Short mmCIF file of C-alpha atoms in Angstrom, two decimals:
data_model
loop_
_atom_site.label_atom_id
_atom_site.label_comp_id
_atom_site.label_asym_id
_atom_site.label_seq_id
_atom_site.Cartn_x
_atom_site.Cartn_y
_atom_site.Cartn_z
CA UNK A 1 2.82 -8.63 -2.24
CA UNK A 2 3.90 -8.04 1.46
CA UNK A 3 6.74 -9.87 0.35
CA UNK A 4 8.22 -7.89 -2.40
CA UNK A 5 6.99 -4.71 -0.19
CA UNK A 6 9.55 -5.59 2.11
CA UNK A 7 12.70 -6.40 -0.80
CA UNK A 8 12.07 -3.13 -2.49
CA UNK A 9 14.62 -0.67 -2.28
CA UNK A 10 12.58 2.39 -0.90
CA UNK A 11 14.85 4.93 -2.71
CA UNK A 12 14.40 2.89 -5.99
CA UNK A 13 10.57 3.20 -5.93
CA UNK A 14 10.80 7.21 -4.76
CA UNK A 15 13.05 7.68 -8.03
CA UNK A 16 10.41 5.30 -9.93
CA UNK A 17 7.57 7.53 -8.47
CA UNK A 18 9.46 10.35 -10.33
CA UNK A 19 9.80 8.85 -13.53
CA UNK A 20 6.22 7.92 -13.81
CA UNK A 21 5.48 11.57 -13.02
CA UNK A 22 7.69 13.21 -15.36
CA UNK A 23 6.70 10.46 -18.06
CA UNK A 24 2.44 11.83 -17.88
CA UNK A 25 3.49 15.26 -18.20
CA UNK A 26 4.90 15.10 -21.56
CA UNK A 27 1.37 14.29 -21.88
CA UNK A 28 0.02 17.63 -21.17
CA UNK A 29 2.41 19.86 -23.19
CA UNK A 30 1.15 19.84 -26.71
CA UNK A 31 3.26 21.17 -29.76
CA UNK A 32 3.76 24.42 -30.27
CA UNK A 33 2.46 24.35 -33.90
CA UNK A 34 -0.60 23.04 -33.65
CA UNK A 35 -3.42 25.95 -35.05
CA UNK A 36 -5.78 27.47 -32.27
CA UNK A 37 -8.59 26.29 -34.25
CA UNK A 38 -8.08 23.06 -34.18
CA UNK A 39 -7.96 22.91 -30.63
CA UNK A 40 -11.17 25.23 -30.05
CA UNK A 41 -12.52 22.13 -32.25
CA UNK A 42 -11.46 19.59 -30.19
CA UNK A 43 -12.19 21.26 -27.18
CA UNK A 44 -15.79 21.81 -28.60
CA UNK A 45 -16.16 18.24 -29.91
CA UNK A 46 -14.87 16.57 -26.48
CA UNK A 47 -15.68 18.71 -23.76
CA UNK A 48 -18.08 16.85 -21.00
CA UNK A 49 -19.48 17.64 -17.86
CA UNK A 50 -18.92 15.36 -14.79
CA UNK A 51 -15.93 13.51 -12.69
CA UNK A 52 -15.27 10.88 -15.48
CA UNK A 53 -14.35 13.66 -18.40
CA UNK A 54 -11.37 14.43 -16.15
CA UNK A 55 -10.27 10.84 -16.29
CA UNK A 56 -11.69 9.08 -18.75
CA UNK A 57 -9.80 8.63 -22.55
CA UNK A 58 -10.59 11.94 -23.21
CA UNK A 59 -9.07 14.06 -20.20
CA UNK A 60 -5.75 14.41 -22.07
CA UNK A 61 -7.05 15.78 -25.25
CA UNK A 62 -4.03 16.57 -27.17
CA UNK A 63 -1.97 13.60 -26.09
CA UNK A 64 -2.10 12.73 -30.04
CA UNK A 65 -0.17 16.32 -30.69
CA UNK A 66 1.64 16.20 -27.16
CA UNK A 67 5.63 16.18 -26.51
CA UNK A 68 4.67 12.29 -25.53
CA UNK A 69 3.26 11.39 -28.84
CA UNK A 70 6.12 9.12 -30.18
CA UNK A 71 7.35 8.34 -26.51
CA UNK A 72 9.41 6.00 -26.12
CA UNK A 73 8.63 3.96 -29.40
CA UNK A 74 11.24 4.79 -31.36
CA UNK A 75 13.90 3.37 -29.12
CA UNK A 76 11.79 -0.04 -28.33
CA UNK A 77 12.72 -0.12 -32.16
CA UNK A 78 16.00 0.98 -31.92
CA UNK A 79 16.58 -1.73 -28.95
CA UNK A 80 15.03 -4.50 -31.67
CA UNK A 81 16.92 -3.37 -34.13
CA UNK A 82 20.24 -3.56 -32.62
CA UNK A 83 19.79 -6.55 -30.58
CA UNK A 84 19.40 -8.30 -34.17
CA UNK A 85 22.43 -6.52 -35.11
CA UNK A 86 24.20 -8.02 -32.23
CA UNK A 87 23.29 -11.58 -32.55
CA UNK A 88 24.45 -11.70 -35.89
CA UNK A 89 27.67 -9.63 -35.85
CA UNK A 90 30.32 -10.26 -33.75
CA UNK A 91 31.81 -6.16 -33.87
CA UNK A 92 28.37 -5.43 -33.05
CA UNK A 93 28.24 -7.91 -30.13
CA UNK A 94 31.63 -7.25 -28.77
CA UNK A 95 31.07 -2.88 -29.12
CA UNK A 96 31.49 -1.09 -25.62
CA UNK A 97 28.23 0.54 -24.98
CA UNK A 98 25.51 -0.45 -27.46
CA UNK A 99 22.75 1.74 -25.55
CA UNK A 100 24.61 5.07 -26.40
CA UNK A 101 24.26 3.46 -30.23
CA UNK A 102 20.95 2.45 -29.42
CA UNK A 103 19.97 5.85 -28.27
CA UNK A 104 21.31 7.28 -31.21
CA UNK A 105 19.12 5.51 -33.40
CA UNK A 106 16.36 5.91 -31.31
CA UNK A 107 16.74 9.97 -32.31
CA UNK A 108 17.26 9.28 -35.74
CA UNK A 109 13.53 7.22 -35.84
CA UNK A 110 12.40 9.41 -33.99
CA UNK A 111 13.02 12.54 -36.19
CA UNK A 112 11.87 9.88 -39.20
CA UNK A 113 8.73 8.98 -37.52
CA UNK A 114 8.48 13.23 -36.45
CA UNK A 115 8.44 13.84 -39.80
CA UNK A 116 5.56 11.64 -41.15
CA UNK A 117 3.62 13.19 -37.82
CA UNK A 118 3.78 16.29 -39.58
CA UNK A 119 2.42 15.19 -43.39
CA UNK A 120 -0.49 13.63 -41.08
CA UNK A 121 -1.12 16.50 -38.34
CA UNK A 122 -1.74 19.02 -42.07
CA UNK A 123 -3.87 16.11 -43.29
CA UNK A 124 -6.25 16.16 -40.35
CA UNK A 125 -6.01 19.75 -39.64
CA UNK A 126 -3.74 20.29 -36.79
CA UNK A 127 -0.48 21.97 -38.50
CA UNK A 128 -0.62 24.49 -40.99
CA UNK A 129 -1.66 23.38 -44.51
CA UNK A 130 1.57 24.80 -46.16
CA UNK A 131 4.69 24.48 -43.72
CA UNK A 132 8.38 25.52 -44.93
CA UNK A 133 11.28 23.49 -44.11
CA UNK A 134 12.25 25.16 -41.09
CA UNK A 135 8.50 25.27 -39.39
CA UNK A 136 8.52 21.12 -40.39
CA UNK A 137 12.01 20.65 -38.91
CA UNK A 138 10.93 23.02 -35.52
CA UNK A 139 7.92 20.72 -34.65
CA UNK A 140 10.03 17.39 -35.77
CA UNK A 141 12.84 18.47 -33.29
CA UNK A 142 9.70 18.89 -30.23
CA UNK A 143 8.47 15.53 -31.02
CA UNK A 144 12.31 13.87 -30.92
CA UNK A 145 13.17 15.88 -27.75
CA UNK A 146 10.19 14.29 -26.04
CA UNK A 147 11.59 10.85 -26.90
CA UNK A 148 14.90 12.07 -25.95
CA UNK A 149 12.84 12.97 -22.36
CA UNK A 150 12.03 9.33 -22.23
CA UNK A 151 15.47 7.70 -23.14
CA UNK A 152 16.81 9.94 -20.11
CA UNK A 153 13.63 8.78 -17.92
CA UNK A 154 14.09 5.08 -18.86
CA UNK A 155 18.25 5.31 -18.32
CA UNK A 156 17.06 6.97 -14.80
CA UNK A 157 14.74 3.80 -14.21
CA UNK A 158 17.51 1.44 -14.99
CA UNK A 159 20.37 2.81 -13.18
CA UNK A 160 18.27 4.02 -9.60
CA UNK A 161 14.70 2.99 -9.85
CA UNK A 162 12.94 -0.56 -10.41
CA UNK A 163 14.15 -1.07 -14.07
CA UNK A 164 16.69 -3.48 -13.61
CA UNK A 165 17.57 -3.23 -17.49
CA UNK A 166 14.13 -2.77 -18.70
CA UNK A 167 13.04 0.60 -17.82
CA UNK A 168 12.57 1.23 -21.41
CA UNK A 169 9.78 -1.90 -21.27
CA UNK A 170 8.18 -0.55 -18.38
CA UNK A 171 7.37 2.72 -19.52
CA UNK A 172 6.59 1.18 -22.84
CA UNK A 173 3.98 -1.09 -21.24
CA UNK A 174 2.39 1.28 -19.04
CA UNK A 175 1.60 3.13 -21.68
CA UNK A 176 -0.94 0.48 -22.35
CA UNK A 177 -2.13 0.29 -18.73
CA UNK A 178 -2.82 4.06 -18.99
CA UNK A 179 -4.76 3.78 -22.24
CA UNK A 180 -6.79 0.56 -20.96
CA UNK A 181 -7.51 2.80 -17.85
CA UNK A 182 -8.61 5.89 -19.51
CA UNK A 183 -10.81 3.78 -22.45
CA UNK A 184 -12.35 1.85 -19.42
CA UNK A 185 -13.36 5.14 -17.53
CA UNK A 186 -15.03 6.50 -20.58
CA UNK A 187 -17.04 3.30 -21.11
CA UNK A 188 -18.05 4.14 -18.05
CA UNK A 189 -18.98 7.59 -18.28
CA UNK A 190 -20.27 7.63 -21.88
CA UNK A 191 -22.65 4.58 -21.08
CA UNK A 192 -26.53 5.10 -20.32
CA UNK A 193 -26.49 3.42 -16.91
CA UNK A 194 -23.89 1.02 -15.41
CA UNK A 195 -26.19 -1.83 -16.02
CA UNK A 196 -25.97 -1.70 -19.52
CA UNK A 197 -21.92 -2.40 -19.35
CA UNK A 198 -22.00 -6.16 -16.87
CA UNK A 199 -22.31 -8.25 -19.41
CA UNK A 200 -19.77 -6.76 -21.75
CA UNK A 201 -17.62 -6.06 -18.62
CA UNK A 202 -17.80 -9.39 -17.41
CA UNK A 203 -16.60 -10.66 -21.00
CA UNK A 204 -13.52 -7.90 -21.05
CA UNK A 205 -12.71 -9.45 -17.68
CA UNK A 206 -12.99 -13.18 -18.35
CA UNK A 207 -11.08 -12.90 -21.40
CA UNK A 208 -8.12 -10.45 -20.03
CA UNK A 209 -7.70 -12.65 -16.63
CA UNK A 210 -7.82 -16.25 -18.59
CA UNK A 211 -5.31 -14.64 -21.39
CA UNK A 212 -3.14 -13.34 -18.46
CA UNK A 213 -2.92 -16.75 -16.71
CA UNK A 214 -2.12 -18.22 -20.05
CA UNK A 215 0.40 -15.88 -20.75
CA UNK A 216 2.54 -16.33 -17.27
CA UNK A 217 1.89 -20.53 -18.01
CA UNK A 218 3.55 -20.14 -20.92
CA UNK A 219 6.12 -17.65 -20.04
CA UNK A 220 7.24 -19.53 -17.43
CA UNK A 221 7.29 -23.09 -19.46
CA UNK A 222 10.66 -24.47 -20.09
CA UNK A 223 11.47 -27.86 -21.93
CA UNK A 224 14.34 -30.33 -20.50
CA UNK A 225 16.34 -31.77 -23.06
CA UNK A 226 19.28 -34.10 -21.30
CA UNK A 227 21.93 -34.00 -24.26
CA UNK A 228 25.66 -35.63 -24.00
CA UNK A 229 24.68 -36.43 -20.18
CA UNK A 230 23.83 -32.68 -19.53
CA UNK A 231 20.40 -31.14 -19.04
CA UNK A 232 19.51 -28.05 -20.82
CA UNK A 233 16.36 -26.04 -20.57
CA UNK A 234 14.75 -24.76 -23.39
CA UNK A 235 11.95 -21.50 -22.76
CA UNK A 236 8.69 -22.83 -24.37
CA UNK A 237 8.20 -18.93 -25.73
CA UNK A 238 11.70 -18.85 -27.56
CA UNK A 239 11.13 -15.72 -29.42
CA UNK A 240 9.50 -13.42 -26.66
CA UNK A 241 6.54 -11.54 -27.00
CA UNK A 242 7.21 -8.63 -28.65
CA UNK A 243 9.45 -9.03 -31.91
CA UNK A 244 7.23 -11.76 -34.18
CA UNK A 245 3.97 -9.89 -33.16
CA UNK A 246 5.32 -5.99 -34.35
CA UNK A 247 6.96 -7.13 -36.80
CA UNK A 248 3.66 -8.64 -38.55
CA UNK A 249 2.35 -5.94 -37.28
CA UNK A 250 4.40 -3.28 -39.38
CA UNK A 251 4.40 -5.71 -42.53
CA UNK A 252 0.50 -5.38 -42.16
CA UNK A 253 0.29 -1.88 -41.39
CA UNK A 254 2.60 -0.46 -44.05
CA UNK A 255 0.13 -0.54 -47.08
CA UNK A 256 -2.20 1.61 -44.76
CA UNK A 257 0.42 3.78 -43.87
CA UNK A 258 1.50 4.37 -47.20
CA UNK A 259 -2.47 5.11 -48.15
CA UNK A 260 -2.76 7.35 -45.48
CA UNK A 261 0.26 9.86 -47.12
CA UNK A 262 -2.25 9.92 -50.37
CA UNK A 263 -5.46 9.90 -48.65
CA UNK A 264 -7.19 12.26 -50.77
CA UNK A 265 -7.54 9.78 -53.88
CA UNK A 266 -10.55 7.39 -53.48
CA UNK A 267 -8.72 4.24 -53.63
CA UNK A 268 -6.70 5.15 -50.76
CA UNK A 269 -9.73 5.75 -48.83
CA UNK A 270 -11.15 3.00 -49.49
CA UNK A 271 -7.71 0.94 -49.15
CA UNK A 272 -7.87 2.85 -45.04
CA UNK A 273 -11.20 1.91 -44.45
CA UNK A 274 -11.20 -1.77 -45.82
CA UNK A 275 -8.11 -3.19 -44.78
CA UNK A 276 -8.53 -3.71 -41.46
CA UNK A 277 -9.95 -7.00 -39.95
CA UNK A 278 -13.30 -5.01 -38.91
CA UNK A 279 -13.93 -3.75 -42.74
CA UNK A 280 -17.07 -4.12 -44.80
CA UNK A 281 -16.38 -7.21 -46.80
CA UNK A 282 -16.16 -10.71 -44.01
CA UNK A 283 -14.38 -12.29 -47.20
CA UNK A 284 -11.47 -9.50 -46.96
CA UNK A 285 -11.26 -9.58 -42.71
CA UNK A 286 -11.05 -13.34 -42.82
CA UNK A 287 -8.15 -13.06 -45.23
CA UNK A 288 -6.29 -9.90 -43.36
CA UNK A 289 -6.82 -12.26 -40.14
CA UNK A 290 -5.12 -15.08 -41.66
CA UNK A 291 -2.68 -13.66 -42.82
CA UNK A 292 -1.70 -11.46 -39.72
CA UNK A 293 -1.46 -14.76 -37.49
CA UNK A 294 0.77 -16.81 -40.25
CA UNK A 295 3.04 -13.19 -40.27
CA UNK A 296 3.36 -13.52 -36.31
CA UNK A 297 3.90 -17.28 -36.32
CA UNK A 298 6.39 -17.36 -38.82
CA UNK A 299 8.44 -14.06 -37.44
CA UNK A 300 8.43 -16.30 -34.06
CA UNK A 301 10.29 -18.99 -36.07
CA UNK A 302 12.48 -16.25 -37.72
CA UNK A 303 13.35 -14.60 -33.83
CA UNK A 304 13.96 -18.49 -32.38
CA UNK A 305 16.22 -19.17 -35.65
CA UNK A 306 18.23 -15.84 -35.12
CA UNK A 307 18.63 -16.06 -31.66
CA UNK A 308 19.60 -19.74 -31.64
CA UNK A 309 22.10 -19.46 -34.13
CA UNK A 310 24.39 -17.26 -32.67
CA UNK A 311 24.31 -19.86 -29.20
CA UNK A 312 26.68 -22.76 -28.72
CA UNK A 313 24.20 -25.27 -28.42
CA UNK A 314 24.20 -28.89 -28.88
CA UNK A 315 23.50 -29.92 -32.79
CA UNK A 316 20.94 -32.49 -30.99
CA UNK A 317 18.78 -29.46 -29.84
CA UNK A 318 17.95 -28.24 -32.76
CA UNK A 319 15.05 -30.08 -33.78
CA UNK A 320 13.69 -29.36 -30.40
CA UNK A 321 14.33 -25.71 -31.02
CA UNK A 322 12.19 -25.71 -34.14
CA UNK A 323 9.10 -27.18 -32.36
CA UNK A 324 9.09 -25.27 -30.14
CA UNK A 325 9.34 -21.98 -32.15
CA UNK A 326 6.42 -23.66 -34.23
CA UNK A 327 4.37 -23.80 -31.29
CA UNK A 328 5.52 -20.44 -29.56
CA UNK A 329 4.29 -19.04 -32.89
CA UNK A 330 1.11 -20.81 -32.45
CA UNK A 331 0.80 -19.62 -29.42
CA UNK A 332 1.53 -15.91 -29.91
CA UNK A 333 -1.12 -15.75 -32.69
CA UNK A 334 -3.39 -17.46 -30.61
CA UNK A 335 -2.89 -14.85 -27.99
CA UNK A 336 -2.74 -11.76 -30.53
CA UNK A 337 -4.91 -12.38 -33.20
CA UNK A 338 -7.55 -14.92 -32.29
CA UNK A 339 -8.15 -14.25 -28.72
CA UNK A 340 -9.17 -10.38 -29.94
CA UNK A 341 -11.10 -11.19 -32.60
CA UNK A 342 -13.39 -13.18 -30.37
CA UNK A 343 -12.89 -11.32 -27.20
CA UNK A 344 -14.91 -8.45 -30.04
CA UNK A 345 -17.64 -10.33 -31.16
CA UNK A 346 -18.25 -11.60 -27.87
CA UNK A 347 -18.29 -8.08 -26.13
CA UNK A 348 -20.33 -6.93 -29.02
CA UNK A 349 -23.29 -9.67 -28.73
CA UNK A 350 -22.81 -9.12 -24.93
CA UNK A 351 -24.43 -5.65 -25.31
CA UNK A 352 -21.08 -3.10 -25.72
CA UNK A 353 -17.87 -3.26 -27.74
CA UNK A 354 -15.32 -2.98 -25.42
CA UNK A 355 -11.72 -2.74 -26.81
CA UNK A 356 -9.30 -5.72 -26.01
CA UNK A 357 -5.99 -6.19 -27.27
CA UNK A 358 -3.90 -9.67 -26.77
CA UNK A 359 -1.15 -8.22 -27.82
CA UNK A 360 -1.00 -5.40 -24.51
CA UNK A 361 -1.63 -8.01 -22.02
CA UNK A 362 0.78 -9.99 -22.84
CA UNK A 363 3.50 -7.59 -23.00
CA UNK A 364 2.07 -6.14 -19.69
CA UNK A 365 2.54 -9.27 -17.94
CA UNK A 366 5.78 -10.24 -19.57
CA UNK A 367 7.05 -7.00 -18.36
CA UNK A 368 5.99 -7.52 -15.11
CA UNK A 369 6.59 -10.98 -14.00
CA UNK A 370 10.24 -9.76 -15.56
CA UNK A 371 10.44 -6.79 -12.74
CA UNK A 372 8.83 -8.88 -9.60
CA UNK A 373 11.03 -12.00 -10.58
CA UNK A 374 14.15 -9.27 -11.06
CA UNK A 375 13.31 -8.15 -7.35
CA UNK A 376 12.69 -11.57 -6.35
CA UNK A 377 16.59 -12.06 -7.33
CA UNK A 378 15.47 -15.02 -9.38
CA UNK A 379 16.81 -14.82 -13.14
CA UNK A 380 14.69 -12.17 -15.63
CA UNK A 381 13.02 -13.78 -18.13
CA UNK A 382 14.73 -13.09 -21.24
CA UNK A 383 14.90 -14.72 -25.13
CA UNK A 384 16.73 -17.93 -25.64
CA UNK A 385 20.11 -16.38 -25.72
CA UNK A 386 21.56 -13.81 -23.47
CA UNK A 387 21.33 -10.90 -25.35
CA UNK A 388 22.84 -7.72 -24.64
CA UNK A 389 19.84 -5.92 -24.95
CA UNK A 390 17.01 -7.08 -22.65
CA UNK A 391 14.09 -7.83 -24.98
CA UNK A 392 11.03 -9.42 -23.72
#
């Protein structure tokens, strides 16, 4: 640590300082729309005395309906979506400034995802039941300008602050640092005496500190293949750690999604509350389980293929390549399927359920062994090729 103290740029971290700041207030300003009842509700459901209501998950009641709520989400999606774009088209590879594209698109999911905010915020009571066009476009426009807030932060990150190319990552990652911080303060505070949370604390910490050693091992795990006299190295996680895990992610989230629009028939309730790999029948959770962790390990061999194609790499490699997506797969639904499910049972017989998710720590520590190594000077760790997008 005194180490990287001493090669950080002081100015860099002053402007990072600022970014941070300026990303938690879009926290605090909700949208304008949302009914005053509502938030007398809320405020009457989650108001609590003491120090740990002002931090726990709870202090920032209205981040759901805040400025913040998409974030910087849509253009993690936008960078996915056009770094595939890139790999496999040469006009999109060779175009001048792909962020100003990708920033573009960004807005454009943005205002998509703004609008299926809305149908939800009138199903749970925050927006007005019947909204003309022009109310719907006013609060879709808030929500995009606070993603266009975070493009702007990120680009700020990058160009003067600690980003080195992956602003975008940090902020996206911290957002799960700030959510683990504020769930583990209200365990805290909601729980009848500190006693009662060791055990279940000492499981949440076992399993997060063994996963994030894992996750740097394997990170960091190359293969040397010595092919036509030269040697090439070959990054044990070929498709990173964030495209094969959302994308199964999205394929198994889109049913509920699509329930959640028509939530007032029965079967759509019951489709929400059962598909889910914590749902009433053990029959239907083993199955949603399975196949969430076949999704991720065979959209790891789908990233490795893509990104491997468009490289000029030895024929001989290939098979390599494929094993090693195979077991990168593996790996990844070891880390974002398994490891939860039994990091919650455990925590659960332990004496508390406390919330763990694989899938956060290992984009938390991707992200940051990518910054320390980037201020180390040693090369970032990126996907198998170099793509123009940095994508962890």
């Amino acid at each position: 640590m005194a180490r990287l103290w001493l090669l950080v740029d002081r100015r860099a971290l002053l402007v990072t300082a600022v970014c941070l700041v300026v990303w938690r207030l879009l926290d605090q300003i909700s949208v304008i729309d949302i009914q005053r009842q509502f938030i007398e509700r809320r405020l009457e459901l989650y108001s609590q005395p003491g120090f740990f209501a002002a931090i726990g998950p709870n202090s920032v009641i209205f981040n759901a309906y805040s400025l913040g709520t998409e974030g910087i989400g849509p253009y993690v999606n936008a960078l996915i979506i056009v770094n595939l774009l890139a790999l496999v088209s040469a006009r999109v590879r060779d175009a001048t400034d792909l962020r100003r594209w990708t920033a573009a698109l960004a807005l454009l999911l943005a205002l998509g995802q703004a609008y299926g905010w809305t149908v939800l915020g009138q199903n749970v009571g925050a927006l007005p039941g019947a909204m003309d066009w022009s109310s719907r476009l006013f609060v879709c426009i808030q929500l995009t300008g606070g993603t266009a807030v975070m493009i702007m932060v990120a680009g700020a990150l990058d160009e003067f602050g600690l980003g080195f190319g992956y602003g975008a990552w940090i902020l996206y990652a911290l957002a799960y640092v700030a959510g683990g911080v504020h769930r583990m303060a209200g365990y805290l505070a909601a729980t009848p005496s500190v006693e009662a949370l060791y055990r279940p604390l000492a499981v949440w910490a076992i399993f997060t500190v063994g996963l994030t050693v894992g996750v740097v091992a394997v990170a960091l795990a190359v293969r040397r293949l010595s092919v036509d006299g030269k040697t090439i190295e070959l990054r044990l996680l070929n498709s990173g750690v964030y495209r094969p895990p959302q994308f199964a992610f999205a394929v198994m989230f889109l049913p509920t999604v699509l329930a959640n629009y028509n939530i007032q028939r029965s079967g759509a309730q019951w489709f929400v509350a059962n598909w889910n790999q914590y749902g009433a029948s053990p029959w239907l959770d083993a199955a949603y389980v399975v196949i969430e962790a076949t999704l991720v390990m065979l959209f790891a061999v789908f990233a490795t293929a893509v990104d491997f194609g468009t490289v000029r790499a030895p024929r001989a490699a290939s098979p390599h390549v494929l094993r090693l997506a195979v077991i990168s797969g593996l790996l990844l639904a070891f880390v974002v399927v398994a490891t939860p499910e039994a990091a919650h049972f455990t925590s659960i017989a332990a004496g508390a359920l406390i919330e763990f998710s694989g899938f956060a720590v290992a984009v938390v520590v991707v992200v940051v062994l990518t910054v320390v190594r980037a201020i180390e000077g040693y090369r970032t760790v990126v996907p198998l090729t170099a793509a123009p997008l940095g994508i962890p």
